[in-house]
Coordinates of C-alpha atoms in Angstrom, one line a residue:
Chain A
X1 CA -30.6 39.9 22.6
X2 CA -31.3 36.7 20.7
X3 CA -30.2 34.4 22.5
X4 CA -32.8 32.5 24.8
X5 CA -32.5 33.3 28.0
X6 CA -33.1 30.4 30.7
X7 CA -34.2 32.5 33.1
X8 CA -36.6 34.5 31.0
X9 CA -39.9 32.2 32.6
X10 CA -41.2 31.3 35.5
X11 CA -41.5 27.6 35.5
X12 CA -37.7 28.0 35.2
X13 CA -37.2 29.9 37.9
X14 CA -39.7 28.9 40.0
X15 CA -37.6 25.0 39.4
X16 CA -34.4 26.9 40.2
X17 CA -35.4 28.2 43.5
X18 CA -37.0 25.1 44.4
X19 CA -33.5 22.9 43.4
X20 CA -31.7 26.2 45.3
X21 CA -34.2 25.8 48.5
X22 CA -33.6 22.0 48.6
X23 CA -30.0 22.0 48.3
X24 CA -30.0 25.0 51.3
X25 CA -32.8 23.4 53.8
X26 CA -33.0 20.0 53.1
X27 CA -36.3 19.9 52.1
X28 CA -38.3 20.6 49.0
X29 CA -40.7 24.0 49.2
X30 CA -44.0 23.9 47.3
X31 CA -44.3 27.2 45.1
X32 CA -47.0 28.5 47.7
X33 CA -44.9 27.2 51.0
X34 CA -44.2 30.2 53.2
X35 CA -40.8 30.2 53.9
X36 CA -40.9 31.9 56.8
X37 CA -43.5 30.6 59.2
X38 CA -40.9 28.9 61.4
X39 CA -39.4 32.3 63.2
X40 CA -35.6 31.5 62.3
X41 CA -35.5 33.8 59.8
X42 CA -31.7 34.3 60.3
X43 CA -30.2 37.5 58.7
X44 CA -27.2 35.4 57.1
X45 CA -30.5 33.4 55.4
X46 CA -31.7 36.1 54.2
X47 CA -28.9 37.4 52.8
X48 CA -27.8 34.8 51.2
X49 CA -31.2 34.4 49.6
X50 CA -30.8 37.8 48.5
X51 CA -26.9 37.4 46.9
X52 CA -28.5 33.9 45.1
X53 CA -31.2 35.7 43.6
X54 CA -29.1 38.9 42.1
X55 CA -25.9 36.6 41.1
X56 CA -28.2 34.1 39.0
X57 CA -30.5 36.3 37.7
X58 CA -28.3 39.0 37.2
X59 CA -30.5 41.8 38.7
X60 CA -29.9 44.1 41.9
X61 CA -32.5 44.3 44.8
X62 CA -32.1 47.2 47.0
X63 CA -34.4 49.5 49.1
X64 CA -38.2 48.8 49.2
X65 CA -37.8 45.7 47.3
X66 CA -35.6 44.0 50.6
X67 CA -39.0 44.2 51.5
X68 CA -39.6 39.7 53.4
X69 CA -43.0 39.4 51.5
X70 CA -41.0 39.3 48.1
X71 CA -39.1 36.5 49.7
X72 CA -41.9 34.7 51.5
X73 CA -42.3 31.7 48.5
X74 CA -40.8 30.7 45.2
X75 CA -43.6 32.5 43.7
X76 CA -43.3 35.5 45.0
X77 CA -39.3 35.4 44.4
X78 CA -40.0 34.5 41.0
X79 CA -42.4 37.6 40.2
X80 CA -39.9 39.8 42.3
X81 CA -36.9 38.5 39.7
X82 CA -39.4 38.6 36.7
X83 CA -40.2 42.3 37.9
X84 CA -36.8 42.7 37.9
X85 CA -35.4 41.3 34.7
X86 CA -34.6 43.8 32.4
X87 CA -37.9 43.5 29.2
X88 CA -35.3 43.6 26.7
X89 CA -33.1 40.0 27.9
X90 CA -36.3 38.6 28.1
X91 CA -36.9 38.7 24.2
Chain B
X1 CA -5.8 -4.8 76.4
X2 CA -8.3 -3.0 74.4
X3 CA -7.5 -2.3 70.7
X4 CA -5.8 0.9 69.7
X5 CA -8.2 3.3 68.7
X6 CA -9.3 3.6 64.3
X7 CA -6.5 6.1 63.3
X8 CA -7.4 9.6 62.6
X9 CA -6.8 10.3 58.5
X10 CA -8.3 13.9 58.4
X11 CA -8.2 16.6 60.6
X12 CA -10.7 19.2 60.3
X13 CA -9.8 22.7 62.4
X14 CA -11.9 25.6 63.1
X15 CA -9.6 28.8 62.7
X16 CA -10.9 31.3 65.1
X17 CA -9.8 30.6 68.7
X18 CA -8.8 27.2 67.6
X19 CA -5.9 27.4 65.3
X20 CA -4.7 31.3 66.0
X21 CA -5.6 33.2 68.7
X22 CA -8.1 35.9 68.3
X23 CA -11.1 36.2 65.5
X24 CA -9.9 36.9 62.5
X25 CA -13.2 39.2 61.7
X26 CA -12.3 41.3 64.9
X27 CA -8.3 41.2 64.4
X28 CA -6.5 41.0 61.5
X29 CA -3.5 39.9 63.3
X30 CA -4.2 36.5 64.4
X31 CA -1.3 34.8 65.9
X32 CA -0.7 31.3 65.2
X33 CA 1.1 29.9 68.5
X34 CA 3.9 27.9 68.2
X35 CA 2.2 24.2 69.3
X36 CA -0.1 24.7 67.2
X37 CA 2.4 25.2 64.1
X38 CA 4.4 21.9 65.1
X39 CA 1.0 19.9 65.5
X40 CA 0.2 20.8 61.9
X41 CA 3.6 20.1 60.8
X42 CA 3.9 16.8 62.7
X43 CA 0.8 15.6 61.9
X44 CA 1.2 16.3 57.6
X45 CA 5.0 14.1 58.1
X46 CA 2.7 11.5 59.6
X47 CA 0.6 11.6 56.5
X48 CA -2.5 12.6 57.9
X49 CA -4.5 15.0 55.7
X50 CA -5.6 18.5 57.3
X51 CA -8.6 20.7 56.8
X52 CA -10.8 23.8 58.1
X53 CA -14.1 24.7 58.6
X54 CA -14.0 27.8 59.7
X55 CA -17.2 30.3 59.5
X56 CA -15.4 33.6 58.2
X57 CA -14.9 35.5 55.2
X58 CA -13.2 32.9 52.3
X59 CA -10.6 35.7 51.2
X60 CA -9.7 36.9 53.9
X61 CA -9.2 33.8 56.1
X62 CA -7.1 32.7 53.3
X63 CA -5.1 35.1 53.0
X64 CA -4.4 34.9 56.5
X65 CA -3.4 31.3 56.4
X66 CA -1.0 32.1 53.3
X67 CA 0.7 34.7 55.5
X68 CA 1.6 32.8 58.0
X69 CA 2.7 30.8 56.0
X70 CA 0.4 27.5 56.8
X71 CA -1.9 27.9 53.9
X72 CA -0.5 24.5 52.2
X73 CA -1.3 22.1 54.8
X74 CA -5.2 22.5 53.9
X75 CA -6.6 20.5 51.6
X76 CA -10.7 21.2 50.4
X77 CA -10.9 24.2 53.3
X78 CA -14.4 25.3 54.2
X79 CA -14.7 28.7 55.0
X80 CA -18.1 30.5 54.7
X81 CA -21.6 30.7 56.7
X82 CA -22.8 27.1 56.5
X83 CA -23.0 24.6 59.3
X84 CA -19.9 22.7 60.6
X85 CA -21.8 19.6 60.1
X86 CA -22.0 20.4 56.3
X87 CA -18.2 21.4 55.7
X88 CA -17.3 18.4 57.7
X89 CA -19.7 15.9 55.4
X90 CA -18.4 17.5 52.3
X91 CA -14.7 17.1 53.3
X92 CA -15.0 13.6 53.9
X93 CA -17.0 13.0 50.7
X94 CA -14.7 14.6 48.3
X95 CA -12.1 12.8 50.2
X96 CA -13.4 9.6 50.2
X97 CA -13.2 9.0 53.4
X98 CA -15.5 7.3 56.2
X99 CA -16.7 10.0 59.0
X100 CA -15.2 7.6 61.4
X101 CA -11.9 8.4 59.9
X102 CA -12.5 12.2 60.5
X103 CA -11.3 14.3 63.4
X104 CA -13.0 17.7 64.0
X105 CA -11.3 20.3 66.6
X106 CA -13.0 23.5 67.7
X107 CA -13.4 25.7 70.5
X108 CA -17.2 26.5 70.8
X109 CA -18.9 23.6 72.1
X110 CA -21.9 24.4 69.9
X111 CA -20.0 23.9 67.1
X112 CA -18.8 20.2 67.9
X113 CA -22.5 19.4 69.0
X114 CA -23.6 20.8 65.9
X115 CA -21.2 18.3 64.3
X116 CA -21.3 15.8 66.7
X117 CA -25.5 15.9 66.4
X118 CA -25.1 15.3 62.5
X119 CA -22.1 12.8 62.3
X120 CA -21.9 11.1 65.8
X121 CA -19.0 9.1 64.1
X122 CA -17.1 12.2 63.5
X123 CA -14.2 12.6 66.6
X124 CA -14.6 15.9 68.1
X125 CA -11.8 17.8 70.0
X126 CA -11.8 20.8 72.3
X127 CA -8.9 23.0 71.5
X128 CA -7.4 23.3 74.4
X129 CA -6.2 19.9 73.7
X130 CA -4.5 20.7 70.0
X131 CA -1.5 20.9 71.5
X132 CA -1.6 17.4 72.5
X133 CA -3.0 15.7 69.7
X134 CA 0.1 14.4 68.3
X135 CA 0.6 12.0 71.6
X136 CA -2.8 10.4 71.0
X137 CA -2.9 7.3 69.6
X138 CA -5.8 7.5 67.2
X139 CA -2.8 10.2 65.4
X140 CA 0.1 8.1 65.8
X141 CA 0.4 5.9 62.9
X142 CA 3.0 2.9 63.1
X143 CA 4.6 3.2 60.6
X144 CA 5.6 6.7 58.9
X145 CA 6.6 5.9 55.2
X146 CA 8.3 8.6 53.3
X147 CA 5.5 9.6 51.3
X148 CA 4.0 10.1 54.1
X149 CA 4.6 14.2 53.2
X150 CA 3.3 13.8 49.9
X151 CA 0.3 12.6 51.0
X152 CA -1.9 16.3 50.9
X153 CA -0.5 16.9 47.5
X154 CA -1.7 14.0 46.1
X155 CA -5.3 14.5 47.2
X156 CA -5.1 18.2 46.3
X157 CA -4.1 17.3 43.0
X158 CA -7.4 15.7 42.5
X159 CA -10.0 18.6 44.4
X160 CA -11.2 21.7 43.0
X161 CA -11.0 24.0 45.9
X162 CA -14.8 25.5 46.2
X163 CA -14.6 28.7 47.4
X164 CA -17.9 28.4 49.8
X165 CA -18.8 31.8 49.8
X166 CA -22.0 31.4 48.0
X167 CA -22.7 28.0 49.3
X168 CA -24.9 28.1 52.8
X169 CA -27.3 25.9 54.5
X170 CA -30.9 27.4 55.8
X171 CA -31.2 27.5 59.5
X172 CA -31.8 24.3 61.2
X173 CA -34.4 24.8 63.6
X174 CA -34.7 21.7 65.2
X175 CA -30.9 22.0 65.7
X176 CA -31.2 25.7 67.4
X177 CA -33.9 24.3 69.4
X178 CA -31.7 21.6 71.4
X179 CA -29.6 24.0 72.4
X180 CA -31.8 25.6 74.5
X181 CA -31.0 29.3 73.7
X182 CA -31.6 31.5 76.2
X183 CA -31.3 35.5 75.2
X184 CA -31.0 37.9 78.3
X185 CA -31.5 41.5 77.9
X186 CA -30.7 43.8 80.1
X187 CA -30.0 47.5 81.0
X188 CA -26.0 48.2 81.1
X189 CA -24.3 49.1 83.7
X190 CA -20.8 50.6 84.5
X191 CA -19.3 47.2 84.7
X192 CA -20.7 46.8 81.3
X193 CA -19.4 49.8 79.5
X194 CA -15.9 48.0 78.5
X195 CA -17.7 45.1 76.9
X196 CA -20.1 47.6 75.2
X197 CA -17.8 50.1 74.0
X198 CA -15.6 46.8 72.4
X199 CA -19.0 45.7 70.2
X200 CA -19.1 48.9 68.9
X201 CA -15.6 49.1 67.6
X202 CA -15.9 45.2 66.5
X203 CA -19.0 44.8 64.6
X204 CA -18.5 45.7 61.2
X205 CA -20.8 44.0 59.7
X206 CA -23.8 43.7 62.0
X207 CA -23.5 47.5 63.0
X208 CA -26.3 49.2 61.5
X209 CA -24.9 52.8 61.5
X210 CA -20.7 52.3 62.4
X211 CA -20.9 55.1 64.6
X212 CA -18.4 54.7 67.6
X213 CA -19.5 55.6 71.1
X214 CA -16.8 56.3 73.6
X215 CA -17.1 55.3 77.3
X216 CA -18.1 59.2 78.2
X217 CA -20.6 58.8 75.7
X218 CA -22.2 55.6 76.8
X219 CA -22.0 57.0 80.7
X220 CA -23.4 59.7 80.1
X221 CA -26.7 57.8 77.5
X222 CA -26.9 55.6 80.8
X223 CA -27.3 58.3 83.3
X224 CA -29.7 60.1 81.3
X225 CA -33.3 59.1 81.8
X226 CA -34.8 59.3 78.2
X227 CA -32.4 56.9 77.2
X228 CA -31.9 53.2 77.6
X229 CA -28.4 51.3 76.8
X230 CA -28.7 47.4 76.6
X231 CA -26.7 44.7 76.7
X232 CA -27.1 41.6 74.9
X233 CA -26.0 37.9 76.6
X234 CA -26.2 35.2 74.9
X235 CA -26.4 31.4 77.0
X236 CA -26.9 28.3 75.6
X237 CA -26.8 24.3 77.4
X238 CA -23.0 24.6 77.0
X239 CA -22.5 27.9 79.0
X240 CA -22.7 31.1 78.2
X241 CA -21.4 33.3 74.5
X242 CA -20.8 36.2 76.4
X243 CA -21.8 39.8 75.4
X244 CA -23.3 39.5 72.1
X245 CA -25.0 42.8 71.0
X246 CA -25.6 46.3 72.1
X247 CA -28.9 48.3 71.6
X248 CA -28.8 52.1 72.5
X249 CA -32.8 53.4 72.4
X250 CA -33.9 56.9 73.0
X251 CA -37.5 57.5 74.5
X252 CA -39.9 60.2 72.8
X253 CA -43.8 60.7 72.8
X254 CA -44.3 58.7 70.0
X255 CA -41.2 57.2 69.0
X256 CA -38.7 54.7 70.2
X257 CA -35.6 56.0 68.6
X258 CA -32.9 52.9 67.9
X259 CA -29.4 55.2 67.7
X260 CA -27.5 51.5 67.4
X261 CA -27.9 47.6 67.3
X262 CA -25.0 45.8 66.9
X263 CA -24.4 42.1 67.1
X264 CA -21.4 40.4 67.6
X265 CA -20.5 37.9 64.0
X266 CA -20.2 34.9 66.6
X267 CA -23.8 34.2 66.9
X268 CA -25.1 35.6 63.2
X269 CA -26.3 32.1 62.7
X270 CA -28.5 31.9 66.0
X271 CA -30.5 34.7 64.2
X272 CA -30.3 37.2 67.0
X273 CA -30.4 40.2 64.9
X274 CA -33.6 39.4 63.5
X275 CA -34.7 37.8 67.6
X276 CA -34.2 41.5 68.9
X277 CA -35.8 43.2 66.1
X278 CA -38.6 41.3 66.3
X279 CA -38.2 41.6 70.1
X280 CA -38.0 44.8 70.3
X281 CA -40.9 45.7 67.5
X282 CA -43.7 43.3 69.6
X283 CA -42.2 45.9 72.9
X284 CA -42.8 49.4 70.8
X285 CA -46.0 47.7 69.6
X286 CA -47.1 46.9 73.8
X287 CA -46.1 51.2 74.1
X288 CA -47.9 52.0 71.2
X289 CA -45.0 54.1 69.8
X290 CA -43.7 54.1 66.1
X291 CA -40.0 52.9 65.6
X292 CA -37.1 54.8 63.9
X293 CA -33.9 52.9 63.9
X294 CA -30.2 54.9 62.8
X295 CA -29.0 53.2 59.7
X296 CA -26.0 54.2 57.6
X297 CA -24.8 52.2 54.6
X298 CA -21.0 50.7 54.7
X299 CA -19.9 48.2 52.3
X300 CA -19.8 45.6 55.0
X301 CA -23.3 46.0 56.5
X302 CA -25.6 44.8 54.0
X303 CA -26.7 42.1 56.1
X304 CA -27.8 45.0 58.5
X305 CA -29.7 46.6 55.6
X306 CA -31.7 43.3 54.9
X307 CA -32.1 42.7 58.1
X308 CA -34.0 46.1 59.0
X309 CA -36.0 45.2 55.9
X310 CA -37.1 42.2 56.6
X311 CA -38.6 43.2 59.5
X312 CA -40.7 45.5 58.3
X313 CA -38.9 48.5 58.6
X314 CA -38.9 50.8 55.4
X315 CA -37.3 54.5 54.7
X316 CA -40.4 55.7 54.3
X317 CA -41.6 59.2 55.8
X318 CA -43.5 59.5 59.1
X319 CA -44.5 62.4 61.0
X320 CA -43.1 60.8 63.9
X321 CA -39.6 61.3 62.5
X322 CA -40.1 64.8 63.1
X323 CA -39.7 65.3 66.6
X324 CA -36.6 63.7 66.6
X325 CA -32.9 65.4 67.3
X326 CA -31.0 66.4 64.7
X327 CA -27.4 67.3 65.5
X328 CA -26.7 68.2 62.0
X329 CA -23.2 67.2 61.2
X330 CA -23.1 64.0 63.3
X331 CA -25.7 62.5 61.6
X332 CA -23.7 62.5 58.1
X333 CA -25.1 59.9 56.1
X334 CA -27.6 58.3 58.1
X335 CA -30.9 57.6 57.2
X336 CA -33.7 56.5 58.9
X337 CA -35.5 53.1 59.0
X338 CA -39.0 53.3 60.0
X339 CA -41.8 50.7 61.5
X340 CA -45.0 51.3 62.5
X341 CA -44.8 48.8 65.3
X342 CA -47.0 45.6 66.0
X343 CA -47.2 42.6 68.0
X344 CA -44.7 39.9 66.8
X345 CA -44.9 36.4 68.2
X346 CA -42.0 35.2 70.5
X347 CA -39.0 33.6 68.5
X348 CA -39.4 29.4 68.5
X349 CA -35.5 29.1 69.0
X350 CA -34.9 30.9 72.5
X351 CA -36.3 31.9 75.4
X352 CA -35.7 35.8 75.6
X353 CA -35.4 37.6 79.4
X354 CA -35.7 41.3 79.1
X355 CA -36.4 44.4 81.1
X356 CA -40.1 46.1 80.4
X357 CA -38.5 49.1 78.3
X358 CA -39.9 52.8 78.2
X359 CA -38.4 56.3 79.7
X360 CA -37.1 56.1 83.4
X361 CA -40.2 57.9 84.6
X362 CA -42.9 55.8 82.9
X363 CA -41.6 52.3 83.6
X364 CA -43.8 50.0 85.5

């Protein structure tokens, strides 16, 4: 593919997840803010941090990668969805 | 004489229990009563503009409301996972209209705190009274005009409906924690079994393995002294949700062996799922046992799946698993989810009450 893909780099995701995060909790993360300190990590949360993440980016997360640490921060989401993304749309 | 009360331009309903009878996720035969079918119709000649909020499945709920034949009346519905408070704000927003000129009815009186807490101008309802809405004042215009009718298609003309499927608000913590949750856990009993046995046939999606147990199996789990069935109750400072959730644990040497958790779809967004996991992980943990938890993949239990993972709990091998029963052909298509258990810190939302758990012979 040619074409440049948006989501190819991580300051662009990492400022999508942040917009994403704010728009969903009211407040704005940092990258490095765990998201999860709080205890109300609500299975409908999750999930629907999971659908976000596989609709936008176009990728599929299943098994060992459901695993909350690739969720804790916009970092580590962005290096799970990085991980993730296909090499050749990245091009 | 005091002044006749602001009049009502909006009504938002809540579908479950509110404007049919039954949950829609539990029965898809909702019935919509017949008061409840001349209120809506009353109020739209009166030229007041109806909505929903309604946490349920968008499709589905629609398609309910189109087959009984009501789906017209609702202009910018709101049906997903989010908070009430948000459906309600974004109605009125795309509508243009003040909160103050917003009535909200609903049958959970958590849900018209958790609007009521967000918008205090907002007008909530309990709907019992829905019936009786169109002898209130504040929905009795004085004058009716023709176009009255017309009214919803007007706005509609101008809205976009959003399908709010993909659209959901984070857990409000500070909200959850004014509600004083309190989570009691307990071991069944016979007068329980009904209520169990009902959870297990009703929770589709928050059933990690789908597997039905019949009332001779469940007596016969709770007579049997390896083996501990729990019920899950729910209270919060309105009253008590009822019977939430179901657990069904088997004891061995060094394994706690979770055959089923189930939660009921009504309180997904107090997080108890992930409460009792984390509960029951920081128990196995006190035992020193490993955990191995039933799970089967359906297409409607994803949540379940993410939920187990989140957790900690992985499909990874453990000699642990070993020991446990295999009753070959029952056990079609279930896998095992595995935790090596440790102490978890108690939840920051509710108070949980709960039995010390192990095998009838060991317990405390």
């Amino acid at each position: 593919m040619t074409a440049a893909n948006p989501h190819a780099d991580g300051p662009a995701i990492e400022k999508e997840l942040t917009v994403f995060l704010a728009g969903r909790t009211g407040s704005e993360p940092t990258p490095d803010q765990d998201l999860f300190t709080t205890g109300v990590i609500t299975s409908m949360f999750a999930l629907q941090l999971v659908v976000h993440l596989e609709d936008e980016y176009d990728i599929e997360i299943v098994g060992p990668e459901l695993s909350m640490d690739h969720f804790r921060s916009v970092r580590t989401m962005t290096a799970l969805v990085q991980r993730l993304t296909p090499a050749g749309r990245d091009a | 004489m005091s002044e006749a009360p602001a009049l009502v331009k909006c009504l938002i309903w809540d579908l479950d229990n509110t404007l049919w009878r039954g949950t829609l996720l539990e029965d898809s035969d909702v019935a919509l009563p017949d008061e409840i079918r001349r209120t809506i119709t009353e109020l739209d000649a009166r030229g007041i503009l109806q909505s929903v909020a309604s946490k349920n499945d968008h499709d589905h709920a629609w398609q309910r409301l189109e087959a009984l034949g009501i789906a017209d009346y609702f202009v910018l519905p709101q049906i997903g996972w989010h908070p009430k408070s948000r459906s309600v704000a974004e109605i009125a927003e795309q509508m243009n209209f003040a909160l103050s000129a917003i009535a909200f009815i609903d049958d959970q009186p958590a849900e018209r705190a958790e609007v009521a807490y967000h918008h205090p101008q907002v007008r909530c309802y309990d709907a019992a009274r829905a019936a009786d809405l169109t002898g209130l004042p504040e929905f009795s215009p004085a004058v009716v005009t023709v176009d009255a009718a017309r009214r919803r298609d007007m706005y509609r003309a101008g809205f976009r409906r959003t399908a709010e499927r993909e659209s959901f608000t984070g857990p409000d913590e500070e909200f959850l924690r004014s509600l004083d949750l309190v989570m009691e856990i307990k071991r069944a009993d016979e007068a329980d079994l009904s209520r169990v046995e009902e959870l297990t046939l009703r929770t589709s999606q928050m059933n990690a393995t789908g597997v039905y147990y019949s009332d001779a199996d469940l007596r016969a789990l709770i007579a049997d002294p390896g083996h501990d069935v729990l019920t899950v109750t729910l209270t919060d400072r309105f009253g008590p949700h009822g019977a939430v959730g179901v657990l069904l644990l088997g004891y061995h040497e060094p394994v706690w062996h979770l055959k089923l958790l189930a939660t009921s779809c009504r309180v997904v967004s107090f997080g108890a799922g992930s409460v009792l996991l984390n509960w029951l992980t920081d128990a196995a943990a006190g035992a020193g046992v490993h955990l191995a938890a039933d799970f089967r993949q359906t297409d409607r239990n994803r949540m379940m799946e993410i939920a187990y993972r989140f957790a900690g709990f992985t499909g990874d091998a453990c000699d642990c698993l070993d020991g446990l029963p295999d009753t070959g052909s029952d056990r079609t298509g279930i896998e095992f989810r595995h935790l090596v258990a440790g102490p978890r810190p108690a939840p920051t939302t509710m108070r949980i009450a709960a039995p010390v758990l192990g095998p009838a012979g060991a317990r405390p």
